[in-house]
CSV table of C-alpha atoms in Angstrom, one decimal:
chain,number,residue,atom,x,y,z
W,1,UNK,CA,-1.3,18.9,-32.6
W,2,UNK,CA,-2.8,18.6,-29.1
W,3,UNK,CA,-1.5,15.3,-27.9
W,4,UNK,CA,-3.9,15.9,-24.3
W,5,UNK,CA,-7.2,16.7,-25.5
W,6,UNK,CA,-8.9,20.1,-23.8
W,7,UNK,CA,-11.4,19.2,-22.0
W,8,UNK,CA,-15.0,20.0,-23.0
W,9,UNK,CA,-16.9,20.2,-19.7
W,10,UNK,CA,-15.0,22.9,-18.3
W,11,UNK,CA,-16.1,26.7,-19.4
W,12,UNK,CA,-12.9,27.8,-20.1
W,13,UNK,CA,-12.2,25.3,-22.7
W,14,UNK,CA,-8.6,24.5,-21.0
W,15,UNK,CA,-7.8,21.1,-18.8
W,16,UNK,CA,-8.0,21.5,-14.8
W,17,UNK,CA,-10.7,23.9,-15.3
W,18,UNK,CA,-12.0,22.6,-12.0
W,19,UNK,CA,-8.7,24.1,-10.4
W,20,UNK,CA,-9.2,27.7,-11.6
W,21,UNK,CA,-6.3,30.5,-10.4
W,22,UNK,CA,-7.0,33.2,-12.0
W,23,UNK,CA,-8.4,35.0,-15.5
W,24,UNK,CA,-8.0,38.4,-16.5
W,25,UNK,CA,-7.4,40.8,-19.3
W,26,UNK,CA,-5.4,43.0,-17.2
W,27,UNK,CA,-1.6,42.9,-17.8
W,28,UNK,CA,-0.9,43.4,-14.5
W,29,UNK,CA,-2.9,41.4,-12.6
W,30,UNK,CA,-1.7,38.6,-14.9
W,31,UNK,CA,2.1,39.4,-14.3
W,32,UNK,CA,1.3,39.6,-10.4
W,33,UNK,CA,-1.1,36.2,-10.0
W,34,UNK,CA,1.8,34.6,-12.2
W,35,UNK,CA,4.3,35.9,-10.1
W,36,UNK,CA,3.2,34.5,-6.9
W,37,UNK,CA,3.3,31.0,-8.1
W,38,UNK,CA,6.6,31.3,-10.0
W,39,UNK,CA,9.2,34.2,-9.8
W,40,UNK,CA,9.2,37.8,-10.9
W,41,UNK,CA,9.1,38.3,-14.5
W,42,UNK,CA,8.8,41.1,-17.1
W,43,UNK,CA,5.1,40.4,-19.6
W,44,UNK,CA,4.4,42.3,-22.5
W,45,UNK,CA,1.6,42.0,-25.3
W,46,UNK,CA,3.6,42.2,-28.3
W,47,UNK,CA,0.5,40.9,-30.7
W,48,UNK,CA,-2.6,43.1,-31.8
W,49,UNK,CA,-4.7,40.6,-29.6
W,50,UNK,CA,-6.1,41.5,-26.3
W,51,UNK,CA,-4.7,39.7,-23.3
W,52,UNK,CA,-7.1,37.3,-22.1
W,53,UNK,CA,-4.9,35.5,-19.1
W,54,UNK,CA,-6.4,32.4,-18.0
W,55,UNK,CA,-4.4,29.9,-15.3
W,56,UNK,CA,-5.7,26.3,-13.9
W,57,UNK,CA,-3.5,25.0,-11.8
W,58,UNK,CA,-3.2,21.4,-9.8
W,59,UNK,CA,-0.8,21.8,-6.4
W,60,UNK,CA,1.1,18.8,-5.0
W,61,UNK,CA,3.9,18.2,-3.1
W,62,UNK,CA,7.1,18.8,-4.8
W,63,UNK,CA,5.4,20.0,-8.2
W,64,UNK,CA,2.7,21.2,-10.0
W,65,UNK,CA,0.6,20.8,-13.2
W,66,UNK,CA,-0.4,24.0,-14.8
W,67,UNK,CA,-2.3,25.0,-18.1
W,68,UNK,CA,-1.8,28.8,-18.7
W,69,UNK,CA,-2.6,31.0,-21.6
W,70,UNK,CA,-2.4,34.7,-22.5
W,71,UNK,CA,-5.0,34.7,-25.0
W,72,UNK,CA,-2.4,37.2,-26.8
W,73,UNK,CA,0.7,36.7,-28.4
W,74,UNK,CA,3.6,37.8,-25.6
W,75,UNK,CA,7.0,38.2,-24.6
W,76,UNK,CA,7.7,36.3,-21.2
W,77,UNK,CA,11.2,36.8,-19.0
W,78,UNK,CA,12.1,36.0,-15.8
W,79,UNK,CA,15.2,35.7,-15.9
W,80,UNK,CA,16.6,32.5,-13.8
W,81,UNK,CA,14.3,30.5,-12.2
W,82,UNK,CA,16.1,29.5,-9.3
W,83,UNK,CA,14.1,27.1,-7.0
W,84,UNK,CA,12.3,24.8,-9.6
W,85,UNK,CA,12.6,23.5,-13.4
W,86,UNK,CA,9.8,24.0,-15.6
W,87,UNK,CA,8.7,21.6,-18.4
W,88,UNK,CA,6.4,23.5,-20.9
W,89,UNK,CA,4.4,21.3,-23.7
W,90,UNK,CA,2.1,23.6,-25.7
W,91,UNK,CA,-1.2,22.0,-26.4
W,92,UNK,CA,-2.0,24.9,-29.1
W,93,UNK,CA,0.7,27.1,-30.2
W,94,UNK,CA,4.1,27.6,-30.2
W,95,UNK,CA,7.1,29.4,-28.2
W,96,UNK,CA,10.1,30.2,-28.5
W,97,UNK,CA,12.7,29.7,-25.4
W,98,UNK,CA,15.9,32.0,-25.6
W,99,UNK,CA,19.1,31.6,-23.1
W,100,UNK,CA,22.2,32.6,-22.7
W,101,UNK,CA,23.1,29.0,-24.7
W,102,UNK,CA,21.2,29.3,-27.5
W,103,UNK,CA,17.1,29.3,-28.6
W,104,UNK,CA,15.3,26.0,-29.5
W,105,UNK,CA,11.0,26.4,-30.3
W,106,UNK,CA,8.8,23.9,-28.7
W,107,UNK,CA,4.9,23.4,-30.2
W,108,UNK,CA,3.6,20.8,-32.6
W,109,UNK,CA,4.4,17.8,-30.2
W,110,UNK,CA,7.5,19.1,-28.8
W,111,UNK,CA,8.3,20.2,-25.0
W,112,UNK,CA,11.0,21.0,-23.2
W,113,UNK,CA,12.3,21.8,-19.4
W,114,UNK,CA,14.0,25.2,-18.3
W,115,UNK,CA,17.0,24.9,-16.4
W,116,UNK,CA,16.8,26.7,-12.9
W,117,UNK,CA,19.9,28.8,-13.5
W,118,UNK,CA,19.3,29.6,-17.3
W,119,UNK,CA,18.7,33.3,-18.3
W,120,UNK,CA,15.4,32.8,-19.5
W,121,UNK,CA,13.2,34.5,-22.1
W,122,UNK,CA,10.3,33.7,-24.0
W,123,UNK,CA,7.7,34.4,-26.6
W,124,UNK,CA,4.3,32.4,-26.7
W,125,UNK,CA,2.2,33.0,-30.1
W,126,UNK,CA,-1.2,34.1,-30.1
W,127,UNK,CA,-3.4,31.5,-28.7
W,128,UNK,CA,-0.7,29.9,-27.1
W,129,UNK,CA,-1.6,27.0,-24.5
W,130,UNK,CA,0.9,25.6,-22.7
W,131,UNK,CA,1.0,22.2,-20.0
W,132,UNK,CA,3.5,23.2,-17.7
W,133,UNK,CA,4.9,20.7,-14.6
W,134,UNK,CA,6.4,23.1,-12.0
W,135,UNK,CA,9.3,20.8,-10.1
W,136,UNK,CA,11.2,21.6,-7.5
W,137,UNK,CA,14.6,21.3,-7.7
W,138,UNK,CA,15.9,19.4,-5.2
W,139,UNK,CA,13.4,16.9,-5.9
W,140,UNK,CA,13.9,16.4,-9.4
W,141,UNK,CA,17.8,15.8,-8.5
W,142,UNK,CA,16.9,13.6,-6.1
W,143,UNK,CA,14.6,11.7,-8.1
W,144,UNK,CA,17.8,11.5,-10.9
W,145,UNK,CA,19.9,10.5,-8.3
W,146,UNK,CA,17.6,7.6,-7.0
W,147,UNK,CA,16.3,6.6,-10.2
W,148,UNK,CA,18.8,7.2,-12.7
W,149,UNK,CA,22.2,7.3,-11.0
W,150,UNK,CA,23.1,10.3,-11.6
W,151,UNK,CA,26.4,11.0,-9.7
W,152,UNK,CA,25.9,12.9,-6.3
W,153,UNK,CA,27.4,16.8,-6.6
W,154,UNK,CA,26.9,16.4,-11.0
W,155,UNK,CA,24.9,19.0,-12.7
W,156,UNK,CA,21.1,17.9,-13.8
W,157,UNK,CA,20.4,20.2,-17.6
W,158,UNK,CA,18.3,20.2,-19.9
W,159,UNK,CA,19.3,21.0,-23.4
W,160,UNK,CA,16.4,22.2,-25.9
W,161,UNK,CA,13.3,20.6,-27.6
W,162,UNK,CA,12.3,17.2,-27.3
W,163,UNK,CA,9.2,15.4,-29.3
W,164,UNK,CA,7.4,13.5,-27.3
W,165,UNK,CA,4.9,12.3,-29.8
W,166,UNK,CA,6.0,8.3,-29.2
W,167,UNK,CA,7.8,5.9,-26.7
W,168,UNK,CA,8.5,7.2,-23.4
W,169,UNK,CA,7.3,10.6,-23.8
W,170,UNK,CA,4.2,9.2,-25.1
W,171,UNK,CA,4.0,7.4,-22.0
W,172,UNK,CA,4.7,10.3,-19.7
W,173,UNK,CA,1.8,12.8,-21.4
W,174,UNK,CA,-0.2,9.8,-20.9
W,175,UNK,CA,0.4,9.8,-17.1
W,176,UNK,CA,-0.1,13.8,-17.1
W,177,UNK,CA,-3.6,12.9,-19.6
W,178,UNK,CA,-4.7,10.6,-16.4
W,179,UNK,CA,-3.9,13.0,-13.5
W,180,UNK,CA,-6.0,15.7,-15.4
W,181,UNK,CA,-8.8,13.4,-15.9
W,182,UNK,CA,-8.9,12.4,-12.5
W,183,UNK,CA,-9.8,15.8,-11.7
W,184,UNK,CA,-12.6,16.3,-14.0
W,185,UNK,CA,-14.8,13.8,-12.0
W,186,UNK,CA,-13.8,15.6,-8.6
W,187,UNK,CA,-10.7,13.4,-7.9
W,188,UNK,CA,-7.6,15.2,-5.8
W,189,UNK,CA,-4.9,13.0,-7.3
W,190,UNK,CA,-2.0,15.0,-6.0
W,191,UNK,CA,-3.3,15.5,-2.4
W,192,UNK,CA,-0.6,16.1,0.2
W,193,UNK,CA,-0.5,13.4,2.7
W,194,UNK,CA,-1.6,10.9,0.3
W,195,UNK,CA,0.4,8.0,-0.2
W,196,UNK,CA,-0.8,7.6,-3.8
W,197,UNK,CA,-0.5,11.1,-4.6
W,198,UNK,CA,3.6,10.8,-3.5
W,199,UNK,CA,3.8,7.9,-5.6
W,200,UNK,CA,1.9,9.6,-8.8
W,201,UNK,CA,4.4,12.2,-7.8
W,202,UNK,CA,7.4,10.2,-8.6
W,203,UNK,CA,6.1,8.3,-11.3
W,204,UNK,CA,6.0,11.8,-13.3
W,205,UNK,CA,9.3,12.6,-12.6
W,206,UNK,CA,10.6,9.6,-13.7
W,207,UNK,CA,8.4,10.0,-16.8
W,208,UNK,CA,9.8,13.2,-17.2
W,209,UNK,CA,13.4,12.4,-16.7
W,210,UNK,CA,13.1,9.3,-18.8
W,211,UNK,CA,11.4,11.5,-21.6
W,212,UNK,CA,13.9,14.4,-21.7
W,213,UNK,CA,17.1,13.1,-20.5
W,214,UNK,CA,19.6,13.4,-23.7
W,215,UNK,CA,22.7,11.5,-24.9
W,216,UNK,CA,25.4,13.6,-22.4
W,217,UNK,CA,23.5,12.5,-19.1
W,218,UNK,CA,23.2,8.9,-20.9
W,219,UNK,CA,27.1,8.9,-21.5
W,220,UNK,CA,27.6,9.9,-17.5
W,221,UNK,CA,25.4,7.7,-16.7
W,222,UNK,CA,27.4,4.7,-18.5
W,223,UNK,CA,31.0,6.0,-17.6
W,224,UNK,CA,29.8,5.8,-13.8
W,225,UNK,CA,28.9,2.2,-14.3
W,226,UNK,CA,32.6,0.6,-13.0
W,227,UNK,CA,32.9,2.6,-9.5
W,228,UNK,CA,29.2,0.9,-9.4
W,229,UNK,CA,29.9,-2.0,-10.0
W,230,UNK,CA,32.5,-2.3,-7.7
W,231,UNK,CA,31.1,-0.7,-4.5
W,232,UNK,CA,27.7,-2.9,-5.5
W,233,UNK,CA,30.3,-6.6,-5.5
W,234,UNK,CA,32.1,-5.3,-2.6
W,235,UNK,CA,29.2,-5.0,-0.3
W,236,UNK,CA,27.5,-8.4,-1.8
W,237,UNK,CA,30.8,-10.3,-1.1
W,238,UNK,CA,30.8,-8.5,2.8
W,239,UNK,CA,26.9,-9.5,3.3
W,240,UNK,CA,26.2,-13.2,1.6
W,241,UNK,CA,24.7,-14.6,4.7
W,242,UNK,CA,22.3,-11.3,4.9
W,243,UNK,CA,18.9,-11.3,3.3
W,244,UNK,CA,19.7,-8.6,0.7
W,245,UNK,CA,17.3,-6.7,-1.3
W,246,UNK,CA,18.1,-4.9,-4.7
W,247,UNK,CA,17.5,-2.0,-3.2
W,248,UNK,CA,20.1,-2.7,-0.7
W,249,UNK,CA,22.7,-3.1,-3.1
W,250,UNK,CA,21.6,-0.2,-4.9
W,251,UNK,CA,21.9,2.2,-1.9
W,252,UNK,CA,25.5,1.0,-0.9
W,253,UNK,CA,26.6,1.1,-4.3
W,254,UNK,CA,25.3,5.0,-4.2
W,255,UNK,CA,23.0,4.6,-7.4
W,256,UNK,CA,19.6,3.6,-8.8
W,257,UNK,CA,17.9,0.0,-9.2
W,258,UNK,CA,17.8,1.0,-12.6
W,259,UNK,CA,21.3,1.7,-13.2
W,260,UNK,CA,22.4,-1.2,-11.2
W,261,UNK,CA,20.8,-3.4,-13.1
W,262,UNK,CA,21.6,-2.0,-16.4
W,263,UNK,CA,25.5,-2.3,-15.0
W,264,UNK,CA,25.2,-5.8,-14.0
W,265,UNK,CA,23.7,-6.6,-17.3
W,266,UNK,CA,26.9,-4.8,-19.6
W,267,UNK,CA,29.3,-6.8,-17.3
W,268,UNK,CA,27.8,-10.2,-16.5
W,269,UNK,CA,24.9,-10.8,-19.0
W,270,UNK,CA,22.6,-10.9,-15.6
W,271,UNK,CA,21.0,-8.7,-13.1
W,272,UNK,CA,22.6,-8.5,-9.2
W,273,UNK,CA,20.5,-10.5,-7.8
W,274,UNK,CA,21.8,-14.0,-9.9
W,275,UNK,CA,25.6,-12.4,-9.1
W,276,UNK,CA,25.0,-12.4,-5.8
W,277,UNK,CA,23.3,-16.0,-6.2
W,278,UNK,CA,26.5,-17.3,-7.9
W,279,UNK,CA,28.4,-16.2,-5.2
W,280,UNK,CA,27.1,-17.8,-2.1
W,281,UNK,CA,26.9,-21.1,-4.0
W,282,UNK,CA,31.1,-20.4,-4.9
W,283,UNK,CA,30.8,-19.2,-0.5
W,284,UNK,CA,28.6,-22.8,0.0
W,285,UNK,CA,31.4,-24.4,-2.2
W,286,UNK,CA,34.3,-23.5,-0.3
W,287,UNK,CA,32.4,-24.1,2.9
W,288,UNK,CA,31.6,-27.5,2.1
W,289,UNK,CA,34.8,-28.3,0.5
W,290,UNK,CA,36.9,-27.4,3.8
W,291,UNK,CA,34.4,-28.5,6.7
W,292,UNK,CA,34.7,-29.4,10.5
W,293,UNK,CA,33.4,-32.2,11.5
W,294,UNK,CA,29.8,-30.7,12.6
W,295,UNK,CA,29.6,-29.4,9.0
W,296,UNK,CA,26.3,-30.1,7.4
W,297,UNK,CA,24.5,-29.1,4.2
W,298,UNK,CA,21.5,-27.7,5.7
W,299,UNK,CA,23.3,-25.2,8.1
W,300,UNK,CA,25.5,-24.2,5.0
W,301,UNK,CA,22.8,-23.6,2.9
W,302,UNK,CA,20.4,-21.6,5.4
W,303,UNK,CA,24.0,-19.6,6.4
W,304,UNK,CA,24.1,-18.1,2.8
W,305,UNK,CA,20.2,-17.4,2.6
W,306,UNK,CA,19.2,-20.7,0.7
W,307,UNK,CA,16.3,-21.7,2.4
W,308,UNK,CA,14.9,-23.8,-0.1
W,309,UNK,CA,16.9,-27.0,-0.3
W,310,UNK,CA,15.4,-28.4,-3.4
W,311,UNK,CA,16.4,-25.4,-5.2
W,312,UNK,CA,19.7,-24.5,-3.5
W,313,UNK,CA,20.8,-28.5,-4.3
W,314,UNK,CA,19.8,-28.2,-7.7
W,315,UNK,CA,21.7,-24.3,-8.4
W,316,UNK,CA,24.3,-26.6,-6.9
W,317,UNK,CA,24.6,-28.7,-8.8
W,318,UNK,CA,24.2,-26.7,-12.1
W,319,UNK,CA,27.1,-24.8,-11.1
W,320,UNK,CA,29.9,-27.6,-10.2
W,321,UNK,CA,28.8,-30.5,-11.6
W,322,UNK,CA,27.2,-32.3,-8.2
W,323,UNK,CA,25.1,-32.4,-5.4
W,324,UNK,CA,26.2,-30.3,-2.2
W,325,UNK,CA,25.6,-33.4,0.3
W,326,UNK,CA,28.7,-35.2,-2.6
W,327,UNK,CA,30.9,-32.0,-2.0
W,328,UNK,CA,30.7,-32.5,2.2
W,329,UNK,CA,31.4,-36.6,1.9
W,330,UNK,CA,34.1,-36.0,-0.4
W,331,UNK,CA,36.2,-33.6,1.7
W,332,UNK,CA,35.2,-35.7,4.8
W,333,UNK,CA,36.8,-38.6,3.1
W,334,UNK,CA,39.9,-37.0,2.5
């Protein structure tokens, strides 16, 4: 299966071939170009073919896209990576990943993403072409952090194979599909400095996260959901008069949009932003309901952030039953 087609105007037959790093037959040369852009690392040919090494590589900021073959079949360890995870999708091929944890193969549709402190060891068939994203780590945590909530201080792993043939990981090889054509008509996508470069940066690690995250950091992910929602109601309640964003709630509350709004949805049925509607109108309620005598709808209303009185009165009046101006005369009158 080769879910990113090789591309068939560049001589080397691979994708980025107009981001060449290196080719050679010789082992050595191969371990030592290899070596510079990832870690030290023990390579052996362990097939009857010859090596033929070929690497393309695309450099961003915080990661990299790579296509890299050995031509032969071969036995690949470096140990723990360290600095940066390291999602591998053969596009011809298989490999097999070993770790202290256990072995999983990857090939026929299916990727996967080595841990930076895993024990590493691996074995790539003959022919073997893999689509490697090179990320480092502190961005990829970051990015779960931001994006996905995941808990400041908590371990981000990765456990095994993943098919990625439909749905989100679909959508992600899609995203890596477009970066790689960009560069076949003489496009720098991932140019450093450029503002749509950091954001096609982040949209792949999302994609990537979204497409390999598995059912442990899912169940973290929900368990974490009540301290949210409680630092993310406490600030509202402390701020109704303050033009609030969703980001703004997202950052007190120490999580993602994302989460936020899956939270708010398992508790009230709604997103954050109609809670935090609901309660300046109960704010605009009491207000109205207890006034001084200079008390006066409009100066309620603009107060809590309603600056549309049309809608504001009619929210109102959905909520209790009544216009806002009948709220005022009524506690007036008493």
């Amino acid at each position: 299966m080769e879910t990113l087609p090789l591309s068939p105007d560049c001589p080397e037959g691979l994708p980025l071939g107009s981001h060449p790093l290196f080719a050679t037959g010789d082992l050595d040369e191969a371990r030592e170009r290899v070596a510079r852009v990832y870690c030290d690392h023990r390579l052996e040919v362990v097939g009857r073919d010859p090596l033929a090494a070929r690497h393309n590589r695309l450099d961003g900021q915080d990661l990299s896209i790579n296509v890299l073959t050995y031509g032969a079949k071969a036995q690949i360890a470096p140990g723990p990576l360290e600095r940066f995870y390291l999602f591998q999708f053969p596009l011809r091929g298989h490999a097999s990943i070993g770790t202290r944890a256990g072995g999983y193969e990857i090939g026929g549709g299916s990727g996967g993403v080595l841990n930076p402190d895993d024990d590493v060891s691996m074995i790539w068939s003959e022919h073997c072409v893999q689509l490697m994203l090179q990320i480092d780590r502190a961005a990829l945590m970051q990015a779960a952090h931001a994006e996905f909530g995941l808990p400041q201080g908590a371990a981000l792993r990765f456990d095994g194979a993943r098919g990625l043939a439909g749905g989100e990981g679909r959508s992600f090889l899609g995203l890596l599909e477009f970066v790689i054509s960009e560069t076949r008509r003489g496009a720098e996508p991932l140019a450093r400095g450029s503002a749509l470069g950091r954001q096609l940066e982040r949209t792949l690690l999302v994609g990537l996260l979204q497409s390999q995250l598995g059912p442990q950091e899912e169940s973290a992910r929900g368990a974490y959901a009540p301290r949210v929602m409680r630092l993310a109601e406490g600030f509202m309640r402390e701020n109704l008069g303050a033009p609030l964003m969703i980001e703004d709630i997202a950052r007190a509350a120490g999580t993602s949009v994302r989460t936020l709004q899956a939270a708010f949805r398992a508790c009230h049925g709604c997103g954050p932003m109609t809670v935090l509607r609901d309660m300046r109108l109960d704010r605009a309620w009491e207000e109205l309901s207890n006034p001084a005598p200079e008390t006066r709808v409009t100066e309620v209303a603009t107060g809590l952030g309603f600056f549309h009185l049309g809608r504001f009165s009619e929210h109102y009046r959905k909520r209790f039953g009544c216009a806002p101006v009948a709220t005022l005369r009524a506690a007036l009158r008493s």
